[in-house]
Amino acid sequence: MGDHRRYICAGMLAHVDAGKTTLSEAILYLSGRIRKLGRVDHKDAYLDTNELERSRGITIFSKQAVCELGDRQVTLLDTPGHVDFSAEMERTLQVLDYGILVINGMDGVQGHTRTLWNLLGRYQIPVFLFINKMDQEGTDKETLLQTLKSELSGACIDFGGEDGEFFEELAMCEEAALDEYLESGGLKEETIIRLIGERKAYPCYFGSALKLSGVKEFLEGFGCYAREWRGGQGDFGAKVYKITRDVQGNRLTHLRVTRGCLKVKDILCSGPEAAEQWEEKVNQIRIYSGDRYETVPEAEAGCICAVTGLSRTYPGEGLGAEKESGTPVLEPVLNYRIHLPEGCDAPVMLRNLRQLEEEDPMLRIVWNEELGEIYAQLMGAVQTEVLQSLIRERFHIEVSFDAGNIVYKETISNTAEGVGHYEPLRHYAEVHLLLEPGEAGSGIVLDTDCSEDVLDRNWQRLVLTHLAEKEHRGVLTGAAVTDMKITLLAGRAHPKHTEGGDFRQATYRAVRQGLMQAGSVLLEPYYAYRLELPSEMVGRAMTDIQKMSGECKAPEIFADRSVLTGKAPAAAMRDYQMEVNSYTRGQGKLTCTFKGYEPCHNAEEIIEAKGYDPERDLENPAGSVFCAHGAGFAVPWDQVPEYMHIESQLEKRMRQQKTEAEIRRDGSGADRQGRSRQTNLSREEEKELEEIFIRTYGKVERKLPPSSKTVAGVPKKTRHRKEEEAVMDFLLVDGYNVIFAWEDLKELAKVNIEAARNKLTDILCNYQGFRKCTVILVFDAYKVDGYALEIQKYHNIHIVYTKEAETADQYIEKVVHHIGRKYHVTVVTSDGVEQVVTLGQGGTLISSREFREEVELVRRQIREEYESRRDRGKNYLFDHMDEKMQEDMENIRLGRK
């Protein structure tokens, strides 16, 4: 592999029994990869390597084969065609350059064919179509081509003959191509390659794979119009699409190298989006073709290979610089209980099933610890038979399944803040999470909006890891929660007592506590159906669908047959095919594809039948654990807000948003006549201004204590709850007035005014954190031409820069006028005019000098509280001795006595 290779990866996709594996066999034979044609019915097909596949005659696991087309290496990935194994097929789409969609000429476009077509569109994969079994009677090429155009895309074009009509039809797919055709009467090969690559044209070939008819023409067209992989250079990247084990039990990671180069003994690391980072060494690189492989020293960008030595990879994962794949469209909707034979150890069997789950993530194994039962979530009945055979073959155990039931899910309808606290003795963690409803099909989305000053980055990562590592259960039926965004708002750790497991407990409890408040909604899977039946049966079918709580579009009528489409609950449509066969006497054809989860049509009935009590679920507690008097005690979920150590972040944000809205409303109001700034009034002038105010408005009684003027007022514990909730404290600070009134800030401002502003803002942040009032710091910007009002959030305070021609005095006057009657408002300024205005609007006044004393008092109190917390719980022997006793003990310690 020293020379640079050119790679193409093509996936074989089809509805079951369309002849997909037979076409793969024909391609490998004509390209010289195999010498003898195998057949599915003869059980000797090259890509049917599994005994179960040979016995059933269907593809169950995706397979890889390599062949050469000129100077390019083509990797064919043969995917399952049965709808029960669609998840295996969808994972393969992540690494394809082209899709080869095989259609049965006898059956035309079927229900699963449409599902495949939609998935190819979702992943933006160019498509070549091969219409197979054209040697059978009743097939008509023109009729089939019109069907493809009407049901898949009008850009489906017959590439069987490149004549004038062909180029004309191809040119109609794009305006630029049409211009080229009108100028030259044809299209360049590069233009056709581009149209196919951009999914603007879909080449169609007709033939019979079994008789090698049309396959050679298809190969020539594919080799001519398919372009090789154009991967990026630079840092290594790869996409994992499959996990298997070889006959020796070695774990194989099947991947495509998307950029760079992979060599044996390279150290691979997890992708940038992985919840947990890891590094592992590549032992072998294998290129598989059927059940055989060759080992190679390196794999270049574009190469499909399997590597050994990796134990923590999973399908859809991005390695190196590659991003992780999104959530699959298809997912299991049926839940089956696995019955184990007598004497079989359930925990051991669970561990074995986890291996199979690792290879197929859509095979979801659920362990019910309360009942000691194992459940498997699957796509359908055929998959249960295959799983049964796999367990027998791999672990030599014979299991059985029950009839199965629907997999329900839950989501939320409201936003809530979930709080989890875990504090048994010598443990500590508290987590605040914001739970918000997500878009349908979005799954669980994780985010963080927590400052590292509040909770260290390592603890934040740990919380996000715990959120991602578990499937959280809902509170209605205990079903999995989906379509929800979880944001980390705040958290707290103890420098000595917090361990990693503490945050796991706090995180799980925070999710459950939030779910108990958020208004849960039960979801059930819905099918998108297509029902084709005789026209006289349409009324019966529409009545049935209405009884199922389904929806039906207007019927499409074709001669004596009609087609109904719409959606309906999977629980109701599950066995409807048998009923359709009965009342149409075998003439009806029902196709169902998974559409997604929607609100359950009979939620109350299901919830009552499940009988789930979230408060009795000991594995998923919603309450928290707090500590008092040296022992932990449990607190029910609805009482946690009364005990939590961090204030409610949701309420805090609502207050901040309300405050910011009021500040903006005040700042954007009509300008009033400004007053000249007077910052250096004498005591006589201040007294004269106050006397003018008293003569005009009457005397204002000040209720502050005579000894000192504080902003916080009465301590929190002595207030009545109703008053505490109703009245908020606001502190408005005239920034430049304070800077030039405080000597240290004034000296600093002479050197750097920006540094003085920053120091004042930091002082006010500490003050707000202790006093818990809303702080608004106002700076003049009225001399700056064209400057608009600007409001910034700096940590826990608001900073306002006034607009052009507006002084800080004017802005503060407007704010006090608007909120002074509703809230406790204190203004810090030494401006005499501003003092009069503040008193007139019912606000409280404190001068810059008096505020300096208040700040110093708060600083000392913060220091004292810090010292008391640091020494809390410690008891030193010398602290309780008199001086003589201490001296004697010190002499004894030093050996002097």
Short mmCIF file of C-alpha atoms in Angstrom, two decimals, residues 169-594:
data_model
loop_
_atom_site.label_atom_id
_atom_site.label_comp_id
_atom_site.label_asym_id
_atom_site.label_seq_id
_atom_site.Cartn_x
_atom_site.Cartn_y
_atom_site.Cartn_z
CA GLU A 169 -33.62 14.43 -20.11
CA LEU A 170 -30.41 14.66 -18.08
CA ALA A 171 -29.95 18.34 -18.93
CA MET A 172 -33.41 19.12 -17.53
CA CYS A 173 -32.11 18.26 -14.03
CA GLU A 174 -30.17 21.53 -13.69
CA GLU A 175 -30.14 24.95 -15.30
CA ALA A 176 -26.35 25.00 -15.84
CA ALA A 177 -26.49 21.55 -17.47
CA LEU A 178 -29.32 22.76 -19.72
CA ASP A 179 -27.21 25.71 -20.87
CA GLU A 180 -24.33 23.35 -21.67
CA TYR A 181 -26.65 21.03 -23.62
CA LEU A 182 -28.13 23.88 -25.64
CA GLU A 183 -24.65 25.13 -26.55
CA SER A 184 -23.01 21.79 -27.43
CA GLY A 185 -25.85 19.33 -27.97
CA GLY A 186 -24.47 17.04 -25.26
CA LEU A 187 -23.03 16.93 -21.74
CA LYS A 188 -19.45 16.44 -20.62
CA GLU A 189 -18.60 13.43 -18.50
CA GLU A 190 -17.55 15.74 -15.65
CA THR A 191 -21.00 17.37 -15.71
CA ILE A 192 -22.77 14.00 -15.47
CA ILE A 193 -20.48 12.95 -12.58
CA ARG A 194 -21.29 16.22 -10.79
CA LEU A 195 -25.06 15.87 -11.29
CA ILE A 196 -25.00 12.36 -9.83
CA GLY A 197 -22.71 13.37 -6.95
CA GLU A 198 -24.96 16.31 -6.06
CA ARG A 199 -28.08 14.07 -6.12
CA LYS A 200 -29.58 15.96 -9.03
CA ALA A 201 -29.74 12.86 -11.23
CA TYR A 202 -30.24 9.16 -10.41
CA PRO A 203 -28.95 6.66 -13.00
CA CYS A 204 -31.25 3.66 -13.58
CA TYR A 205 -30.11 0.33 -15.06
CA PHE A 206 -32.37 -2.63 -15.88
CA GLY A 207 -31.44 -6.31 -15.97
CA SER A 208 -31.31 -9.66 -14.20
CA ALA A 209 -28.52 -10.23 -11.69
CA LEU A 210 -29.06 -14.00 -11.64
CA LYS A 211 -28.51 -14.25 -15.42
CA LEU A 212 -25.83 -11.51 -15.49
CA SER A 213 -28.09 -9.49 -17.79
CA GLY A 214 -27.43 -5.73 -17.62
CA VAL A 215 -24.83 -6.14 -14.84
CA LYS A 216 -21.85 -5.47 -17.12
CA GLU A 217 -23.50 -2.25 -18.36
CA PHE A 218 -24.18 -1.25 -14.77
CA LEU A 219 -20.52 -1.85 -13.80
CA GLU A 220 -19.28 0.19 -16.76
CA GLY A 221 -21.63 3.05 -15.89
CA PHE A 222 -20.69 2.94 -12.22
CA GLY A 223 -16.98 2.90 -13.05
CA CYS A 224 -17.43 5.85 -15.40
CA TYR A 225 -19.68 8.12 -13.31
CA ALA A 226 -18.66 7.36 -9.70
CA ARG A 227 -15.85 9.49 -8.32
CA GLU A 228 -13.43 8.24 -5.70
CA TRP A 229 -13.23 9.33 -2.07
CA ARG A 230 -11.81 12.80 -1.62
CA GLY A 231 -10.89 12.68 2.05
CA GLY A 232 -9.06 15.39 3.90
CA GLN A 233 -5.38 15.26 4.75
CA GLY A 234 -3.79 16.23 8.04
CA ASP A 235 -4.85 14.93 11.43
CA PHE A 236 -6.21 11.39 11.57
CA GLY A 237 -9.98 10.89 11.62
CA ALA A 238 -12.19 7.82 11.27
CA LYS A 239 -15.87 6.87 11.61
CA VAL A 240 -16.82 3.60 13.35
CA TYR A 241 -19.86 1.90 11.82
CA LYS A 242 -19.84 -1.62 13.22
CA ILE A 243 -18.51 -3.81 16.07
CA THR A 244 -18.09 -7.60 15.64
CA ARG A 245 -16.03 -10.50 16.99
CA ASP A 246 -14.07 -13.02 14.96
CA VAL A 247 -14.13 -16.79 15.51
CA GLN A 248 -11.35 -16.47 18.13
CA GLY A 249 -13.38 -13.91 20.07
CA ASN A 250 -11.21 -10.90 19.13
CA ARG A 251 -13.13 -7.65 19.16
CA LEU A 252 -13.17 -5.98 15.73
CA THR A 253 -13.88 -2.29 15.16
CA HIS A 254 -15.04 -1.71 11.58
CA LEU A 255 -14.32 1.83 10.47
CA ARG A 256 -13.60 4.11 7.56
CA VAL A 257 -10.53 6.31 7.62
CA THR A 258 -11.84 9.76 6.68
CA ARG A 259 -8.60 11.73 6.86
CA GLY A 260 -4.92 11.16 7.48
CA CYS A 261 -3.47 7.65 7.66
CA LEU A 262 -3.86 4.80 10.17
CA LYS A 263 -0.87 2.54 10.90
CA VAL A 264 -0.41 -0.56 13.02
CA LYS A 265 0.60 0.28 16.61
CA ASP A 266 -0.80 3.79 16.30
CA ILE A 267 -2.35 5.16 19.48
CA LEU A 268 -5.99 6.10 18.82
CA CYS A 269 -7.98 8.41 21.02
CA SER A 270 -11.68 9.10 21.39
CA GLY A 271 -13.34 11.83 19.37
CA PRO A 272 -13.76 15.44 20.57
CA GLU A 273 -17.40 14.85 21.58
CA ALA A 274 -16.81 11.69 23.66
CA ALA A 275 -18.11 11.83 27.24
CA GLU A 276 -15.04 9.96 28.48
CA GLN A 277 -11.61 10.29 26.89
CA TRP A 278 -9.47 7.20 26.21
CA GLU A 279 -6.38 6.06 24.31
CA GLU A 280 -5.72 2.56 22.94
CA LYS A 281 -3.24 0.93 20.55
CA VAL A 282 -4.11 -0.62 17.17
CA ASN A 283 -2.80 -4.19 17.01
CA GLN A 284 -3.94 -5.23 13.52
CA ILE A 285 -5.50 -3.65 10.45
CA ARG A 286 -7.60 -6.09 8.43
CA ILE A 287 -9.18 -5.68 5.00
CA TYR A 288 -12.13 -8.09 4.86
CA SER A 289 -13.68 -9.63 1.78
CA GLY A 290 -16.41 -12.07 2.70
CA ASP A 291 -15.24 -14.16 5.66
CA ARG A 292 -11.56 -13.83 4.66
CA TYR A 293 -9.19 -10.98 5.34
CA GLU A 294 -5.67 -9.77 4.71
CA THR A 295 -3.62 -7.76 7.18
CA VAL A 296 -2.03 -4.51 6.01
CA PRO A 297 0.48 -2.18 7.70
CA GLU A 298 -1.55 0.97 7.09
CA ALA A 299 -4.91 2.30 5.87
CA GLU A 300 -5.17 5.54 3.92
CA ALA A 301 -8.02 8.04 3.85
CA GLY A 302 -11.05 6.44 2.19
CA CYS A 303 -10.16 2.86 3.17
CA ILE A 304 -12.71 0.58 4.88
CA CYS A 305 -11.01 -1.72 7.39
CA ALA A 306 -11.37 -3.57 10.68
CA VAL A 307 -8.90 -3.07 13.53
CA THR A 308 -8.15 -5.07 16.67
CA GLY A 309 -6.99 -3.75 20.02
CA LEU A 310 -9.79 -1.24 20.62
CA SER A 311 -12.13 -2.14 23.48
CA ARG A 312 -14.12 1.05 24.05
CA THR A 313 -15.36 2.01 20.58
CA TYR A 314 -19.02 1.93 19.53
CA PRO A 315 -20.96 2.29 16.24
CA GLY A 316 -21.37 5.89 15.15
CA GLU A 317 -18.35 7.10 17.13
CA GLY A 318 -15.91 9.54 15.59
CA LEU A 319 -12.23 8.88 16.24
CA GLY A 320 -9.55 11.56 16.18
CA ALA A 321 -10.77 14.60 14.31
CA GLU A 322 -14.01 12.95 13.12
CA LYS A 323 -17.31 13.99 14.74
CA GLU A 324 -19.81 11.58 16.22
CA SER A 325 -22.85 10.58 14.16
CA GLY A 326 -26.31 11.86 15.01
CA THR A 327 -29.18 9.87 16.49
CA PRO A 328 -30.39 7.09 14.14
CA VAL A 329 -33.80 7.54 12.54
CA LEU A 330 -34.88 3.93 13.04
CA GLU A 331 -35.24 2.46 16.51
CA PRO A 332 -36.92 -0.55 18.14
CA VAL A 333 -40.54 -0.17 19.18
CA LEU A 334 -41.27 -3.62 20.70
CA ASN A 335 -40.23 -4.90 24.12
CA TYR A 336 -39.78 -8.65 24.69
CA ARG A 337 -39.13 -10.45 27.95
CA ILE A 338 -36.38 -13.09 27.66
CA HIS A 339 -37.28 -16.36 29.41
CA LEU A 340 -34.15 -18.13 30.66
CA PRO A 341 -33.97 -21.91 31.12
CA GLU A 342 -34.01 -23.30 34.65
CA GLY A 343 -30.64 -23.07 36.36
CA CYS A 344 -29.37 -20.24 34.11
CA ASP A 345 -27.73 -17.44 36.08
CA ALA A 346 -29.45 -14.18 35.06
CA PRO A 347 -26.49 -11.83 35.86
CA VAL A 348 -24.12 -14.02 33.80
CA MET A 349 -26.61 -14.08 30.93
CA LEU A 350 -26.99 -10.32 31.19
CA ARG A 351 -23.23 -9.91 30.77
CA ASN A 352 -23.32 -12.12 27.66
CA LEU A 353 -26.21 -10.15 26.19
CA ARG A 354 -24.28 -6.91 26.75
CA GLN A 355 -21.73 -8.25 24.25
CA LEU A 356 -24.45 -8.60 21.62
CA GLU A 357 -25.80 -5.17 22.53
CA GLU A 358 -22.33 -3.71 21.98
CA GLU A 359 -22.27 -5.16 18.45
CA ASP A 360 -25.82 -3.94 17.73
CA PRO A 361 -26.71 -0.80 19.73
CA MET A 362 -30.33 -1.01 18.54
CA LEU A 363 -30.59 -4.31 20.40
CA ARG A 364 -31.34 -2.68 23.72
CA ILE A 365 -31.03 -4.98 26.71
CA VAL A 366 -32.93 -3.80 29.79
CA TRP A 367 -32.38 -5.32 33.24
CA ASN A 368 -35.26 -5.07 35.72
CA GLU A 369 -33.47 -5.50 39.02
CA GLU A 370 -36.66 -5.45 41.07
CA LEU A 371 -38.08 -8.49 39.25
CA GLY A 372 -34.76 -10.03 38.22
CA GLU A 373 -35.90 -10.12 34.58
CA ILE A 374 -34.15 -9.34 31.28
CA TYR A 375 -35.93 -7.54 28.44
CA ALA A 376 -34.83 -6.92 24.85
CA GLN A 377 -36.12 -4.04 22.74
CA LEU A 378 -36.30 -5.20 19.11
CA MET A 379 -37.66 -4.18 15.70
CA GLY A 380 -39.90 -7.21 15.15
CA ALA A 381 -40.61 -10.93 15.42
CA VAL A 382 -37.96 -12.02 12.88
CA GLN A 383 -35.27 -10.34 14.96
CA THR A 384 -36.36 -12.38 18.01
CA GLU A 385 -35.75 -15.60 16.05
CA VAL A 386 -32.33 -14.39 14.97
CA LEU A 387 -31.41 -13.30 18.50
CA GLN A 388 -32.55 -16.68 19.80
CA SER A 389 -30.26 -18.44 17.30
CA LEU A 390 -27.34 -16.12 18.11
CA ILE A 391 -27.62 -16.83 21.84
CA ARG A 392 -27.74 -20.57 21.12
CA GLU A 393 -24.74 -20.39 18.80
CA ARG A 394 -22.59 -18.01 20.86
CA PHE A 395 -23.44 -18.97 24.46
CA HIS A 396 -25.04 -22.45 24.07
CA ILE A 397 -28.18 -21.44 25.94
CA GLU A 398 -31.74 -21.95 24.72
CA VAL A 399 -33.95 -18.95 25.52
CA SER A 400 -37.48 -17.98 24.54
CA PHE A 401 -39.43 -14.73 24.26
CA ASP A 402 -42.90 -13.61 25.30
CA ALA A 403 -45.42 -12.03 22.90
CA GLY A 404 -43.85 -8.60 23.33
CA ASN A 405 -45.34 -5.18 24.00
CA ILE A 406 -44.88 -1.59 22.87
CA VAL A 407 -41.87 0.47 24.01
CA TYR A 408 -43.26 3.67 25.51
CA LYS A 409 -41.23 6.78 26.31
CA GLU A 410 -41.75 9.96 28.28
CA THR A 411 -40.94 13.63 27.83
CA ILE A 412 -41.78 16.88 29.63
CA SER A 413 -44.11 19.74 28.78
CA ASN A 414 -42.79 22.47 31.12
CA THR A 415 -39.46 23.93 32.19
CA ALA A 416 -38.29 23.05 35.68
CA GLU A 417 -35.21 23.30 37.88
CA GLY A 418 -34.12 19.98 39.34
CA VAL A 419 -32.07 20.00 42.53
CA GLY A 420 -30.09 17.06 43.84
CA HIS A 421 -28.21 17.15 47.15
CA TYR A 422 -26.17 14.26 48.54
CA GLU A 423 -24.62 14.81 51.94
CA PRO A 424 -24.31 11.79 54.18
CA LEU A 425 -21.55 12.15 56.77
CA ARG A 426 -18.20 12.98 55.08
CA HIS A 427 -19.77 13.28 51.61
CA TYR A 428 -21.01 16.39 49.81
CA ALA A 429 -22.39 17.39 46.41
CA GLU A 430 -25.22 19.61 45.18
CA VAL A 431 -26.35 19.95 41.56
CA HIS A 432 -28.90 22.29 39.95
CA LEU A 433 -30.18 21.30 36.49
CA LEU A 434 -32.51 23.08 34.09
CA LEU A 435 -34.92 20.69 32.34
CA GLU A 436 -36.54 22.02 29.17
CA PRO A 437 -38.81 20.36 26.58
CA GLY A 438 -36.90 19.49 23.39
CA GLU A 439 -37.94 19.15 19.78
CA ALA A 440 -39.58 15.89 18.74
CA GLY A 441 -36.91 13.33 17.87
CA SER A 442 -34.05 15.33 19.42
CA GLY A 443 -33.40 12.82 22.22
CA ILE A 444 -31.51 14.00 25.29
CA VAL A 445 -29.43 17.15 24.71
CA LEU A 446 -26.84 18.13 27.32
CA ASP A 447 -25.40 21.59 27.93
CA THR A 448 -23.79 23.64 30.67
CA ASP A 449 -24.35 27.25 31.68
CA CYS A 450 -22.39 27.23 34.90
CA SER A 451 -19.44 29.50 35.63
CA GLU A 452 -16.18 27.82 36.59
CA ASP A 453 -16.08 30.27 39.49
CA VAL A 454 -19.17 28.51 40.85
CA LEU A 455 -18.19 24.90 40.05
CA ASP A 456 -14.81 23.73 38.83
CA ARG A 457 -14.55 22.50 35.23
CA ASN A 458 -13.62 18.96 36.30
CA TRP A 459 -16.77 18.66 38.41
CA GLN A 460 -18.86 20.04 35.54
CA ARG A 461 -17.47 17.41 33.18
CA LEU A 462 -18.22 14.73 35.74
CA VAL A 463 -21.86 15.88 36.01
CA LEU A 464 -22.26 15.81 32.21
CA THR A 465 -20.71 12.32 32.13
CA HIS A 466 -23.20 11.07 34.71
CA LEU A 467 -26.06 12.62 32.73
CA ALA A 468 -24.96 10.82 29.57
CA GLU A 469 -24.08 7.44 31.07
CA LYS A 470 -27.58 6.48 32.12
CA GLU A 471 -31.00 6.15 30.49
CA HIS A 472 -33.13 8.23 32.84
CA ARG A 473 -36.55 6.85 33.74
CA GLY A 474 -39.70 8.93 33.65
CA VAL A 475 -42.12 9.39 36.52
CA LEU A 476 -45.34 8.26 34.79
CA THR A 477 -44.55 4.66 33.87
CA GLY A 478 -40.82 4.39 34.46
CA ALA A 479 -40.20 4.52 30.69
CA ALA A 480 -37.08 6.13 29.21
CA VAL A 481 -37.10 9.94 28.97
CA THR A 482 -36.46 11.55 25.58
CA ASP A 483 -36.76 14.89 23.73
CA MET A 484 -35.45 16.94 26.65
CA LYS A 485 -32.62 19.43 27.10
CA ILE A 486 -30.70 19.28 30.38
CA THR A 487 -28.50 22.27 31.29
CA LEU A 488 -26.16 22.38 34.27
CA LEU A 489 -26.89 25.66 36.06
CA ALA A 490 -24.94 25.44 39.30
CA GLY A 491 -23.29 23.04 41.67
CA ARG A 492 -21.20 22.89 44.81
CA ALA A 493 -18.45 20.61 46.03
CA HIS A 494 -16.64 20.37 49.36
CA PRO A 495 -12.84 20.78 49.20
CA LYS A 496 -12.32 17.81 51.51
CA HIS A 497 -15.36 15.55 51.55
CA THR A 498 -16.57 15.44 47.94
CA GLU A 499 -15.89 12.28 45.95
CA GLY A 500 -16.84 11.36 42.37
CA GLY A 501 -19.70 9.14 43.46
CA ASP A 502 -21.28 12.03 45.34
CA PHE A 503 -21.91 13.93 42.13
CA ARG A 504 -23.36 10.82 40.52
CA GLN A 505 -25.95 10.60 43.28
CA ALA A 506 -26.66 14.34 43.24
CA THR A 507 -27.00 14.38 39.43
CA TYR A 508 -29.42 11.44 39.29
CA ARG A 509 -31.53 12.93 42.08
CA ALA A 510 -31.57 16.35 40.39
CA VAL A 511 -32.96 14.82 37.19
CA ARG A 512 -35.68 12.95 39.05
CA GLN A 513 -36.58 15.95 41.21
CA GLY A 514 -36.93 18.07 38.06
CA LEU A 515 -39.07 15.43 36.32
CA MET A 516 -41.45 15.41 39.28
CA GLN A 517 -42.16 19.11 38.62
CA ALA A 518 -41.93 19.38 34.83
CA GLY A 519 -45.28 17.92 33.74
CA SER A 520 -44.46 14.57 32.12
CA VAL A 521 -46.10 13.38 28.89
CA LEU A 522 -46.36 9.73 27.85
CA LEU A 523 -45.18 9.01 24.28
CA GLU A 524 -45.83 6.03 22.04
CA PRO A 525 -44.33 5.01 18.67
CA TYR A 526 -46.24 5.91 15.53
CA TYR A 527 -46.08 4.22 12.14
CA ALA A 528 -46.33 5.98 8.80
CA TYR A 529 -48.43 3.53 6.80
CA ARG A 530 -49.28 2.96 3.14
CA LEU A 531 -52.30 0.77 2.50
CA GLU A 532 -53.05 -0.38 -1.05
CA LEU A 533 -56.39 -2.15 -1.50
CA PRO A 534 -59.44 -2.44 -3.80
CA SER A 535 -61.37 0.84 -4.03
CA GLU A 536 -64.55 -0.66 -2.64
CA MET A 537 -62.72 -1.44 0.63
CA VAL A 538 -61.55 2.15 1.29
CA GLY A 539 -64.48 3.00 3.58
CA ARG A 540 -63.80 -0.01 5.82
CA ALA A 541 -60.09 0.80 6.01
CA MET A 542 -60.66 4.49 6.89
CA THR A 543 -63.11 3.47 9.64
CA ASP A 544 -60.55 1.06 11.09
CA ILE A 545 -57.82 3.70 11.08
CA GLN A 546 -60.09 6.20 12.80
CA LYS A 547 -60.83 3.63 15.53
CA MET A 548 -57.09 3.22 15.98
CA SER A 549 -56.76 6.98 16.68
CA GLY A 550 -54.80 7.28 13.44
CA GLU A 551 -54.83 9.93 10.74
CA CYS A 552 -55.61 9.37 7.08
CA LYS A 553 -55.01 11.56 4.04
CA ALA A 554 -57.37 11.73 1.10
CA PRO A 555 -57.29 8.43 -0.85
CA GLU A 556 -55.31 8.23 -4.10
CA ILE A 557 -57.39 6.35 -6.65
CA PHE A 558 -55.83 4.34 -9.51
CA ALA A 559 -58.50 2.59 -11.62
CA ASP A 560 -60.00 -0.10 -9.38
CA ARG A 561 -57.39 0.28 -6.61
CA SER A 562 -56.81 2.98 -3.99
CA VAL A 563 -53.93 3.95 -1.76
CA LEU A 564 -54.32 5.32 1.77
CA THR A 565 -51.44 7.02 3.59
CA GLY A 566 -51.14 8.58 7.03
CA LYS A 567 -49.97 7.76 10.52
CA ALA A 568 -51.30 5.63 13.37
CA PRO A 569 -50.12 4.29 16.76
CA ALA A 570 -47.82 1.28 16.41
CA ALA A 571 -49.77 -0.53 19.14
CA ALA A 572 -52.94 -0.43 17.02
CA MET A 573 -51.27 -1.17 13.66
CA ARG A 574 -49.16 -4.03 14.93
CA ASP A 575 -51.47 -6.89 13.84
CA TYR A 576 -53.55 -5.00 11.29
CA GLN A 577 -51.92 -6.74 8.29
CA MET A 578 -53.72 -9.99 9.17
CA GLU A 579 -57.02 -8.13 9.33
CA VAL A 580 -56.33 -6.48 5.96
CA ASN A 581 -55.64 -9.88 4.41
CA SER A 582 -58.94 -11.12 5.79
CA TYR A 583 -61.32 -8.42 4.58
CA THR A 584 -59.57 -7.86 1.21
CA ARG A 585 -59.17 -11.62 0.58
CA GLY A 586 -55.44 -11.22 0.14
CA GLN A 587 -55.62 -8.25 -2.24
CA GLY A 588 -54.57 -5.59 0.29
CA LYS A 589 -50.96 -4.66 0.97
CA LEU A 590 -50.00 -2.75 4.12
CA THR A 591 -46.56 -1.18 4.60
CA CYS A 592 -45.59 0.39 7.91
CA THR A 593 -42.43 2.37 8.65
CA PHE A 594 -41.38 3.89 11.95
#
